[in-house]
PDB file of C-alpha atoms in Angstrom:
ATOM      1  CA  UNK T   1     -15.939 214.192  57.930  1.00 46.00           C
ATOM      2  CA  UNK T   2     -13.329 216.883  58.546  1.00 45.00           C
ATOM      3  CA  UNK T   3     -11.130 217.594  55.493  1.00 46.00           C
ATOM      4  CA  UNK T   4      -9.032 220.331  57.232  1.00 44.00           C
ATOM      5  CA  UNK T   5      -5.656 220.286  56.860  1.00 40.00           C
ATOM      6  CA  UNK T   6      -3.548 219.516  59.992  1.00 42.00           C
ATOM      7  CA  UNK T   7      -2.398 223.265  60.664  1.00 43.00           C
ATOM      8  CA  UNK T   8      -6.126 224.343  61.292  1.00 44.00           C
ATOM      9  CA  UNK T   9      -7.179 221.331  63.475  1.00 58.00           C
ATOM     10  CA  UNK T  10      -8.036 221.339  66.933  1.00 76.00           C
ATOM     11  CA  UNK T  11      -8.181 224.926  66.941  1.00 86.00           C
ATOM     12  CA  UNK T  12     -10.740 226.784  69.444  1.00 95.00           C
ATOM     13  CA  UNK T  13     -13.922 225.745  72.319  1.00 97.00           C
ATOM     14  CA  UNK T  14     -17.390 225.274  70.706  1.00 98.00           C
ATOM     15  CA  UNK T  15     -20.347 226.466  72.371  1.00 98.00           C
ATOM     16  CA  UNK T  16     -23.664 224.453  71.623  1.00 98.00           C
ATOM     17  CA  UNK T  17     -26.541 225.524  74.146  1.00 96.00           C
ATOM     18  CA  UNK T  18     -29.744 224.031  74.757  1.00 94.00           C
ATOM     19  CA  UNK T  19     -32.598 222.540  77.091  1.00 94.00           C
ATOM     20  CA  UNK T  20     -31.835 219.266  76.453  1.00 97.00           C
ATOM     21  CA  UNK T  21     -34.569 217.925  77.985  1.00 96.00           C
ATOM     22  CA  UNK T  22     -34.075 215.630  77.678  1.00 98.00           C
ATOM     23  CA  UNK T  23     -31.108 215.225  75.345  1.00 98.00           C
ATOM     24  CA  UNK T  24     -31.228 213.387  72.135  1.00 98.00           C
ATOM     25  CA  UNK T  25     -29.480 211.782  68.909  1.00 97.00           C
ATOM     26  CA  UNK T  26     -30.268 215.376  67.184  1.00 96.00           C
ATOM     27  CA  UNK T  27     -28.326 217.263  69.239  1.00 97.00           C
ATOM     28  CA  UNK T  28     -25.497 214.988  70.016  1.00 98.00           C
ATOM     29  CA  UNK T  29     -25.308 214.196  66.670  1.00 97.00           C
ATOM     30  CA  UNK T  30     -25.053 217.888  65.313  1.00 96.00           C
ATOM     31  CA  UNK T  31     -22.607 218.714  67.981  1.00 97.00           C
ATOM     32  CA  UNK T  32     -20.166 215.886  66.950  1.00 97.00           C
ATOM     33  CA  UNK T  33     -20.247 216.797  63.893  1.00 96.00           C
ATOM     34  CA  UNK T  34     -19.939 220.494  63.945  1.00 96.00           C
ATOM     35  CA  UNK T  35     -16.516 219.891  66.067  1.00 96.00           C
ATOM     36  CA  UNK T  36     -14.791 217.671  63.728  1.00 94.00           C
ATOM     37  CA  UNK T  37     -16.034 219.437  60.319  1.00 93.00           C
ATOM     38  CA  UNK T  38     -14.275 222.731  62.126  1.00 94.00           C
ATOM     39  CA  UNK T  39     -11.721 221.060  63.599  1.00 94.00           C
ATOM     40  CA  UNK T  40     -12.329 222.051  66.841  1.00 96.00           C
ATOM     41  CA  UNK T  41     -10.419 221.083  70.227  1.00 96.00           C
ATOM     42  CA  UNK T  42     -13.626 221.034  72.491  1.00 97.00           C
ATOM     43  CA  UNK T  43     -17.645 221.211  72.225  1.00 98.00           C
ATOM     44  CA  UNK T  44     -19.060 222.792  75.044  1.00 98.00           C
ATOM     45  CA  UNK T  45     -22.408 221.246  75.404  1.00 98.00           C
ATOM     46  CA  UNK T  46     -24.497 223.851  77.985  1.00 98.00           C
ATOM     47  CA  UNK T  47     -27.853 223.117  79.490  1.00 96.00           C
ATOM     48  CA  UNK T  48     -29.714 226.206  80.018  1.00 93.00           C
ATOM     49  CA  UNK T  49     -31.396 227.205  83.417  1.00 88.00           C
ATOM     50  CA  UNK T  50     -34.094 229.602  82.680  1.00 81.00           C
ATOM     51  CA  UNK T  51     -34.347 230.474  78.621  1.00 75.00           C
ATOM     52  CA  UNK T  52     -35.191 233.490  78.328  1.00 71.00           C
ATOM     53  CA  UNK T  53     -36.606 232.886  74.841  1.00 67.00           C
ATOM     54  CA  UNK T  54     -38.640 229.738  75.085  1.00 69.00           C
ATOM     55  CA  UNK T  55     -40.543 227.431  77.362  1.00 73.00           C
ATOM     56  CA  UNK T  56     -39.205 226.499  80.798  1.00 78.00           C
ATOM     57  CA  UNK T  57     -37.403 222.780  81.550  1.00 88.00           C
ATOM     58  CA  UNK T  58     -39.950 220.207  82.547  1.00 89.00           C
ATOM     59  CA  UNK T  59     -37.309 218.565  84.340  1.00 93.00           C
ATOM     60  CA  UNK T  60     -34.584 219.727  87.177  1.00 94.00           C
ATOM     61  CA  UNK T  61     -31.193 220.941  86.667  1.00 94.00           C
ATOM     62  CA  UNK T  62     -29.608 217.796  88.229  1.00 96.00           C
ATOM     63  CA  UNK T  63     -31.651 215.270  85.996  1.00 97.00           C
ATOM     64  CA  UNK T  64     -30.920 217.253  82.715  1.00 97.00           C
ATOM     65  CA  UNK T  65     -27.276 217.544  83.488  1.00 97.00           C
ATOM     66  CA  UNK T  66     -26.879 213.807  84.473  1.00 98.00           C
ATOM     67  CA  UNK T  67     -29.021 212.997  81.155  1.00 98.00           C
ATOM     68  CA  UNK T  68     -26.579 214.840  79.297  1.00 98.00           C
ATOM     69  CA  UNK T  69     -23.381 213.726  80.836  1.00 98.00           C
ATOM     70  CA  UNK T  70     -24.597 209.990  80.097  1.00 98.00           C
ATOM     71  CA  UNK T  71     -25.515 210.439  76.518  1.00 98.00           C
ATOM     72  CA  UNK T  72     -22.010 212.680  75.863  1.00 98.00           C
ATOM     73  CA  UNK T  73     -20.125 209.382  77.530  1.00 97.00           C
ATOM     74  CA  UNK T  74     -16.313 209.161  77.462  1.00 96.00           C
ATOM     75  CA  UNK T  75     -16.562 210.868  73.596  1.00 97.00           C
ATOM     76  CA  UNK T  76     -12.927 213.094  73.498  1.00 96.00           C
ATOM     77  CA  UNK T  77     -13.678 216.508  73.308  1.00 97.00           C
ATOM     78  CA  UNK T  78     -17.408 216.385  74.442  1.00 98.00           C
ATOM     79  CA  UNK T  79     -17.992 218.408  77.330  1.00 98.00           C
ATOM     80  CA  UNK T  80     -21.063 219.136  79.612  1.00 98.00           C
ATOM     81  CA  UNK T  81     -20.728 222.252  81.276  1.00 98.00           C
ATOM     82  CA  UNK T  82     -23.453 223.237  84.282  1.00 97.00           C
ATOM     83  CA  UNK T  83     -22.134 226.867  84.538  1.00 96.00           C
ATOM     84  CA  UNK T  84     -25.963 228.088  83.636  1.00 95.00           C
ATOM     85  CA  UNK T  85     -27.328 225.890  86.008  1.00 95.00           C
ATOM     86  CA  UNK T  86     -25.198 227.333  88.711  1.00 93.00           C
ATOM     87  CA  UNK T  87     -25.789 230.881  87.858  1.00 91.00           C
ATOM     88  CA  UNK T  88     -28.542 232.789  89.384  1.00 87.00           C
ATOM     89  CA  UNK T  89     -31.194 234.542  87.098  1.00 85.00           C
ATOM     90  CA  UNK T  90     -32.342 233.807  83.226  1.00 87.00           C
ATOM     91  CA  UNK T  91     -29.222 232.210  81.346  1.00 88.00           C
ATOM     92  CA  UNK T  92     -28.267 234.958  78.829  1.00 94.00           C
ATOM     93  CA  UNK T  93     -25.798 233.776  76.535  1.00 96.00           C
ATOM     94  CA  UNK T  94     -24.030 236.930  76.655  1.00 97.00           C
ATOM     95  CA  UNK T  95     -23.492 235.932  80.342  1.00 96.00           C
ATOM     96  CA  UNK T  96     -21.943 232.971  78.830  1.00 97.00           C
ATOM     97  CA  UNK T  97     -19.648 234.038  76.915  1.00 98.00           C
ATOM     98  CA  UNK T  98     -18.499 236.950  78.816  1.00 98.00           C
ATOM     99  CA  UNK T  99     -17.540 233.953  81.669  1.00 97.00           C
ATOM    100  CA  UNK T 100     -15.965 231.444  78.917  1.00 98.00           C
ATOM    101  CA  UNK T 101     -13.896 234.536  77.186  1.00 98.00           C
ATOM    102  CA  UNK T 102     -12.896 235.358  80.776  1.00 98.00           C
ATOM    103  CA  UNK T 103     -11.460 232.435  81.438  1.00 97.00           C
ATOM    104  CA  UNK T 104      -9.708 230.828  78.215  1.00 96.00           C
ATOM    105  CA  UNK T 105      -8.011 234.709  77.370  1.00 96.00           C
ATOM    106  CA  UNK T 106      -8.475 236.504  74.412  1.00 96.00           C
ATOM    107  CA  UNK T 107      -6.798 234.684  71.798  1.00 96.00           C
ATOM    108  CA  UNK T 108      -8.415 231.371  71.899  1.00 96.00           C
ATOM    109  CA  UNK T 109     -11.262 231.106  69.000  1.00 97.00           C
ATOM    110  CA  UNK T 110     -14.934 230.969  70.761  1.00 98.00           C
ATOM    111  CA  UNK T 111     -17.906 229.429  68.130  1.00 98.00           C
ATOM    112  CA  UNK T 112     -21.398 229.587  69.516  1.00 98.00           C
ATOM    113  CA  UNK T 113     -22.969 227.025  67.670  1.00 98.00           C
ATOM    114  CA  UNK T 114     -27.021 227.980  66.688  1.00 97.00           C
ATOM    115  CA  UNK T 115     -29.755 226.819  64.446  1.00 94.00           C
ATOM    116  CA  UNK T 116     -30.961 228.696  61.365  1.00 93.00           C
ATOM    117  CA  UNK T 117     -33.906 229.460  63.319  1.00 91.00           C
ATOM    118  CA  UNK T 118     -32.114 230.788  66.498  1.00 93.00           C
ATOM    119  CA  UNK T 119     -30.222 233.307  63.822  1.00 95.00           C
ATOM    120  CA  UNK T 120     -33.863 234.492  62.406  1.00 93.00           C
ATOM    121  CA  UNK T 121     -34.680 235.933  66.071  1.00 93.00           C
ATOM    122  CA  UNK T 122     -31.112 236.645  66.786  1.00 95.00           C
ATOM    123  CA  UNK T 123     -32.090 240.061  67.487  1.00 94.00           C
ATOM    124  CA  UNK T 124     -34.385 239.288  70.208  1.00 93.00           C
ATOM    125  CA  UNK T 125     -31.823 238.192  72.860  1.00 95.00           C
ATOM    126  CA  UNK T 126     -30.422 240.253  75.173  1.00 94.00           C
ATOM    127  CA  UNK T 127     -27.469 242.167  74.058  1.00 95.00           C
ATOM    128  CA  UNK T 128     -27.075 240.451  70.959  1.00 96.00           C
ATOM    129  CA  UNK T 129     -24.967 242.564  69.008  1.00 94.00           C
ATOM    130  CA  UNK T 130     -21.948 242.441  71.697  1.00 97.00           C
ATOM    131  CA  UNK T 131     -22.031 239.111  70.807  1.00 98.00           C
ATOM    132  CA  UNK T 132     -19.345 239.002  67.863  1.00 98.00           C
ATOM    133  CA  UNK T 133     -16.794 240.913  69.952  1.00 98.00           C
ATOM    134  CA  UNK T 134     -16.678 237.764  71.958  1.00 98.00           C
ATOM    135  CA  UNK T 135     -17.365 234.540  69.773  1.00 98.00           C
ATOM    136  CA  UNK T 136     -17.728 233.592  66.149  1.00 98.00           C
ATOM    137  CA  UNK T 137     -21.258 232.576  65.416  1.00 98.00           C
ATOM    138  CA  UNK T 138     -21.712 229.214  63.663  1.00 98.00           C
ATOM    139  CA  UNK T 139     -25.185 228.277  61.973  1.00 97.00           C
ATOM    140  CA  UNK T 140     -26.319 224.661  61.280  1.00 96.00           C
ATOM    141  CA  UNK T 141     -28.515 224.987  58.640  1.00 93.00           C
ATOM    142  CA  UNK T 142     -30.669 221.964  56.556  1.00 88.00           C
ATOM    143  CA  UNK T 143     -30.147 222.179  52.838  1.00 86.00           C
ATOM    144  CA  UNK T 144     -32.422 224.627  51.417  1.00 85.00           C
ATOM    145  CA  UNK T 145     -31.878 226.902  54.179  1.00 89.00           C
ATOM    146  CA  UNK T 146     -32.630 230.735  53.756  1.00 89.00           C
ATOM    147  CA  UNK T 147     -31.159 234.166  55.524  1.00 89.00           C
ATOM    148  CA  UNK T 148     -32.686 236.710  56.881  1.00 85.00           C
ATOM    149  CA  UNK T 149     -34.762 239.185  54.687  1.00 83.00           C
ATOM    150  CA  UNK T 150     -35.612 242.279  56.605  1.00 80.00           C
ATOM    151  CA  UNK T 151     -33.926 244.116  59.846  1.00 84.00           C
ATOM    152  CA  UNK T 152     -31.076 244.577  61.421  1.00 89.00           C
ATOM    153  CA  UNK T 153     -30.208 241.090  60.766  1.00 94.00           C
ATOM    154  CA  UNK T 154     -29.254 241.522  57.006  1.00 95.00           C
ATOM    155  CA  UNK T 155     -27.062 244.149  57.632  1.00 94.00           C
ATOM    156  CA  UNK T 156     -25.355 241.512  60.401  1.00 96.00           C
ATOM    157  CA  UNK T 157     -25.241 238.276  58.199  1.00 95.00           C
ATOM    158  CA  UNK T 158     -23.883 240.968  55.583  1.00 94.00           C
ATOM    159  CA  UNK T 159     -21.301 242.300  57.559  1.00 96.00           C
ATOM    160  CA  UNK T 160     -19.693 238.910  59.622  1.00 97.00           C
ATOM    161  CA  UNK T 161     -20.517 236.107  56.892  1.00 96.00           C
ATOM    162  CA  UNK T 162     -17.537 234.218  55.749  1.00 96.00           C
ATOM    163  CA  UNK T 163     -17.437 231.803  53.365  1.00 91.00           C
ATOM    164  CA  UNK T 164     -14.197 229.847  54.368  1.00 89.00           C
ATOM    165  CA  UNK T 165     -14.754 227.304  56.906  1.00 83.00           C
ATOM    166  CA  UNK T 166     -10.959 227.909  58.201  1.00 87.00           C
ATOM    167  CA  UNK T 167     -11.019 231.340  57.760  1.00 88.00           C
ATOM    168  CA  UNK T 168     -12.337 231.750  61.550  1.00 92.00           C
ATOM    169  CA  UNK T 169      -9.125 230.052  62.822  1.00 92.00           C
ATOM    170  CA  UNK T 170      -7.153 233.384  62.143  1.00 92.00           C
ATOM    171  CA  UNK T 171      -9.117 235.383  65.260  1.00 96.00           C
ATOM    172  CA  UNK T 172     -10.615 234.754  68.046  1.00 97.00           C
ATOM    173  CA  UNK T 173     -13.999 236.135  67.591  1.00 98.00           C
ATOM    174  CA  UNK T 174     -16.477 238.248  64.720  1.00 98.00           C
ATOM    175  CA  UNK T 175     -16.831 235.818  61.948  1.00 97.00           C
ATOM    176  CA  UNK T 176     -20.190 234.254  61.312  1.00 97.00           C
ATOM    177  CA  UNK T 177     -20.265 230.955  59.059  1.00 96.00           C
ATOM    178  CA  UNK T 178     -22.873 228.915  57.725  1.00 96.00           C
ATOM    179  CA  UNK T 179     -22.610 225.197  58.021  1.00 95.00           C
ATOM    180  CA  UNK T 180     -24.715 222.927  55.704  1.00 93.00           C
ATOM    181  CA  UNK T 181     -26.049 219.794  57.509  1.00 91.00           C
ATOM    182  CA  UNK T 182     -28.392 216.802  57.081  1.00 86.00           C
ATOM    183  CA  UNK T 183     -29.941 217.817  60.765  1.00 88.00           C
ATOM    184  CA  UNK T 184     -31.806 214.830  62.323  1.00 90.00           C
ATOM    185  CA  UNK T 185     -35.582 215.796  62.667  1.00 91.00           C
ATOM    186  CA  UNK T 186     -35.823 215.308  66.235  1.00 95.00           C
ATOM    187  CA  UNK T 187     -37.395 217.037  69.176  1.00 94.00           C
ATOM    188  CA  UNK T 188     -37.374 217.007  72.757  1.00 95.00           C
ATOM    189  CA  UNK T 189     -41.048 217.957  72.956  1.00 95.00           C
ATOM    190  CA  UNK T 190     -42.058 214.775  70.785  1.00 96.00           C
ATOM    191  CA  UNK T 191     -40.276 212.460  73.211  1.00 97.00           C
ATOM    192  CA  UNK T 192     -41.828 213.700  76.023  1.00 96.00           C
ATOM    193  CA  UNK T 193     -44.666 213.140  74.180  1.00 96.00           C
ATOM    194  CA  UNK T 194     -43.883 209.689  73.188  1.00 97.00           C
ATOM    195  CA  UNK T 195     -42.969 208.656  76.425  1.00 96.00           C
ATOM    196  CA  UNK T 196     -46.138 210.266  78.025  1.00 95.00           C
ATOM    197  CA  UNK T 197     -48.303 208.006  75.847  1.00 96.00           C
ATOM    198  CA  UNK T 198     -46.185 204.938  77.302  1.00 95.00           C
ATOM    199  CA  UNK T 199     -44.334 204.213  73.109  1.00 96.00           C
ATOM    200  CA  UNK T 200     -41.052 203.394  73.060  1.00 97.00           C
ATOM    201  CA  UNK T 201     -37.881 206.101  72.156  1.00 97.00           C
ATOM    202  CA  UNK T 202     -35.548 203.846  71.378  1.00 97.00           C
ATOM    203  CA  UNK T 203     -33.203 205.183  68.978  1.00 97.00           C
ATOM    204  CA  UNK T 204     -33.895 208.575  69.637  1.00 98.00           C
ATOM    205  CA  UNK T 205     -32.167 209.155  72.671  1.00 98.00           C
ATOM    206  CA  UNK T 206     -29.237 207.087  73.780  1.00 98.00           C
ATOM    207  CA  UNK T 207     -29.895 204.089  75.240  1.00 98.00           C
ATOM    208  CA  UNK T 208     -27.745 205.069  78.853  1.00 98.00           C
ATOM    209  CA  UNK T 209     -30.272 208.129  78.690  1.00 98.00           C
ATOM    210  CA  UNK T 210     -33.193 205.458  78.135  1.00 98.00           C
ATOM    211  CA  UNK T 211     -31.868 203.703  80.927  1.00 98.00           C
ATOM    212  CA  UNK T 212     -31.883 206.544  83.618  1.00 98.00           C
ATOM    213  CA  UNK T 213     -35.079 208.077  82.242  1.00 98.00           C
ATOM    214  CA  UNK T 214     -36.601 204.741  83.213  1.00 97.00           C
ATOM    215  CA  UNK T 215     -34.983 204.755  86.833  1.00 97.00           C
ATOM    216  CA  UNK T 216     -36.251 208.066  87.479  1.00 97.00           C
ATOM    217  CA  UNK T 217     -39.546 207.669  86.000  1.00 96.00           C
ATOM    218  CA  UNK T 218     -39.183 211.130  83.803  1.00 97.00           C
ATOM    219  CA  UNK T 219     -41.803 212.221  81.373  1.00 96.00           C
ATOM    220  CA  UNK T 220     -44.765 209.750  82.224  1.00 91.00           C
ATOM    221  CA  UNK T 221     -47.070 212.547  82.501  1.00 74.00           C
TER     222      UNK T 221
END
């Protein structure tokens, strides 16, 4: 899966945000593999608060967190951080990375990993263009996947885009790359859903997930 060459391995802190609500195969999957094909030395796996941008968590903080924490399992490199569930207010990314930056120095390579999607409405979150000054922006796009057409946001793919998936390596922010994937077609929302009408998700969501989703009695409504 990674084909890097041993010089650009292990490079740089991955930043994959999300609900996770609860978390899945999709977006552990995706994660995993968007650290080893860029050869990164961490994935940052961050449940959100209060999105700004989308509906709020049907479950608490603590239960998400845990959910997440069980599914990542002792995987090397695979890290659930709760600094947006600690922090007061909606969980802007910018807040994010402005705390992350802060504390690994200036040097070290920040990727905030995002779907196609998330990049057409990039515009829409709060302080979005400050964001390359801080992170390079890494899209997980399905085959077939298509840019921006109109706004702001041509000019922006225009102006970051790189086509070299090692290129990034060289600074520590303001390169945006596009990463083809098979992406599992898999939502949170569906689960609930499942769950709600009492059918099984096996094999969507890891089974130590299953396990304390049962416990807790999570998503029967």
């Amino acid at each position: 899966m990674n084909d890097l060459s041993p010089e650009f391995q292990d490079t740089g802190i991955g930043i994959f945000g999300g609900t996770f609500d609860p978390v899945h195969i999709g977006h552990l999957r995706t994660a995993l593999e968007l650290k080893y094909t860029l050869g990164l030395a961490e994935m940052r796996m961050i449940p959100s608060a209060r999105p700004p941008h989308r509906a709020q968590p049907q479950t608490s903080a603590d239960h998400r967190l845990t959910m997440l924490k069980r599914g990542l399992g002792d995987e090397p490199g695979m890290v659930a951080d709760d600094r947006e569930l600690r922090r007061e207010g909606p969980s802007f990314t910018l807040d994010t990375l402005l705390e992350i930056r802060s504390e690994v120095g200036p040097d070290t390579p920040l990727c905030l990993c995002i779907g196609m999607d998330a990049l057409g409405e990039l515009n829409t979150w709060h302080r979005w263009e400050e964001f390359m000054g801080l992170t390079h922006l890494v899209v997980a796009a399905r085959p077939g996947w298509h840019l921006p057409t109109s706004g702001k946001l041509v000019d922006f793919v225009h102006e970051h885009r790189v086509q070299d998936h090692t290129s990034w390596k060289n600074s520590p922010a303001g390169k945006l790359l596009i990463v083809e994937m098979t992406l599992l077609p898999i939502s949170a929302t569906g689960i609930r859903q499942a769950r709600a009408r009492g059918e099984s998700i096996r094999y969507l969501v890891p089974d130590s997930v299953i396990e304390y989703i049962n416990q807790n009695q999570l998503y029967n409504t």
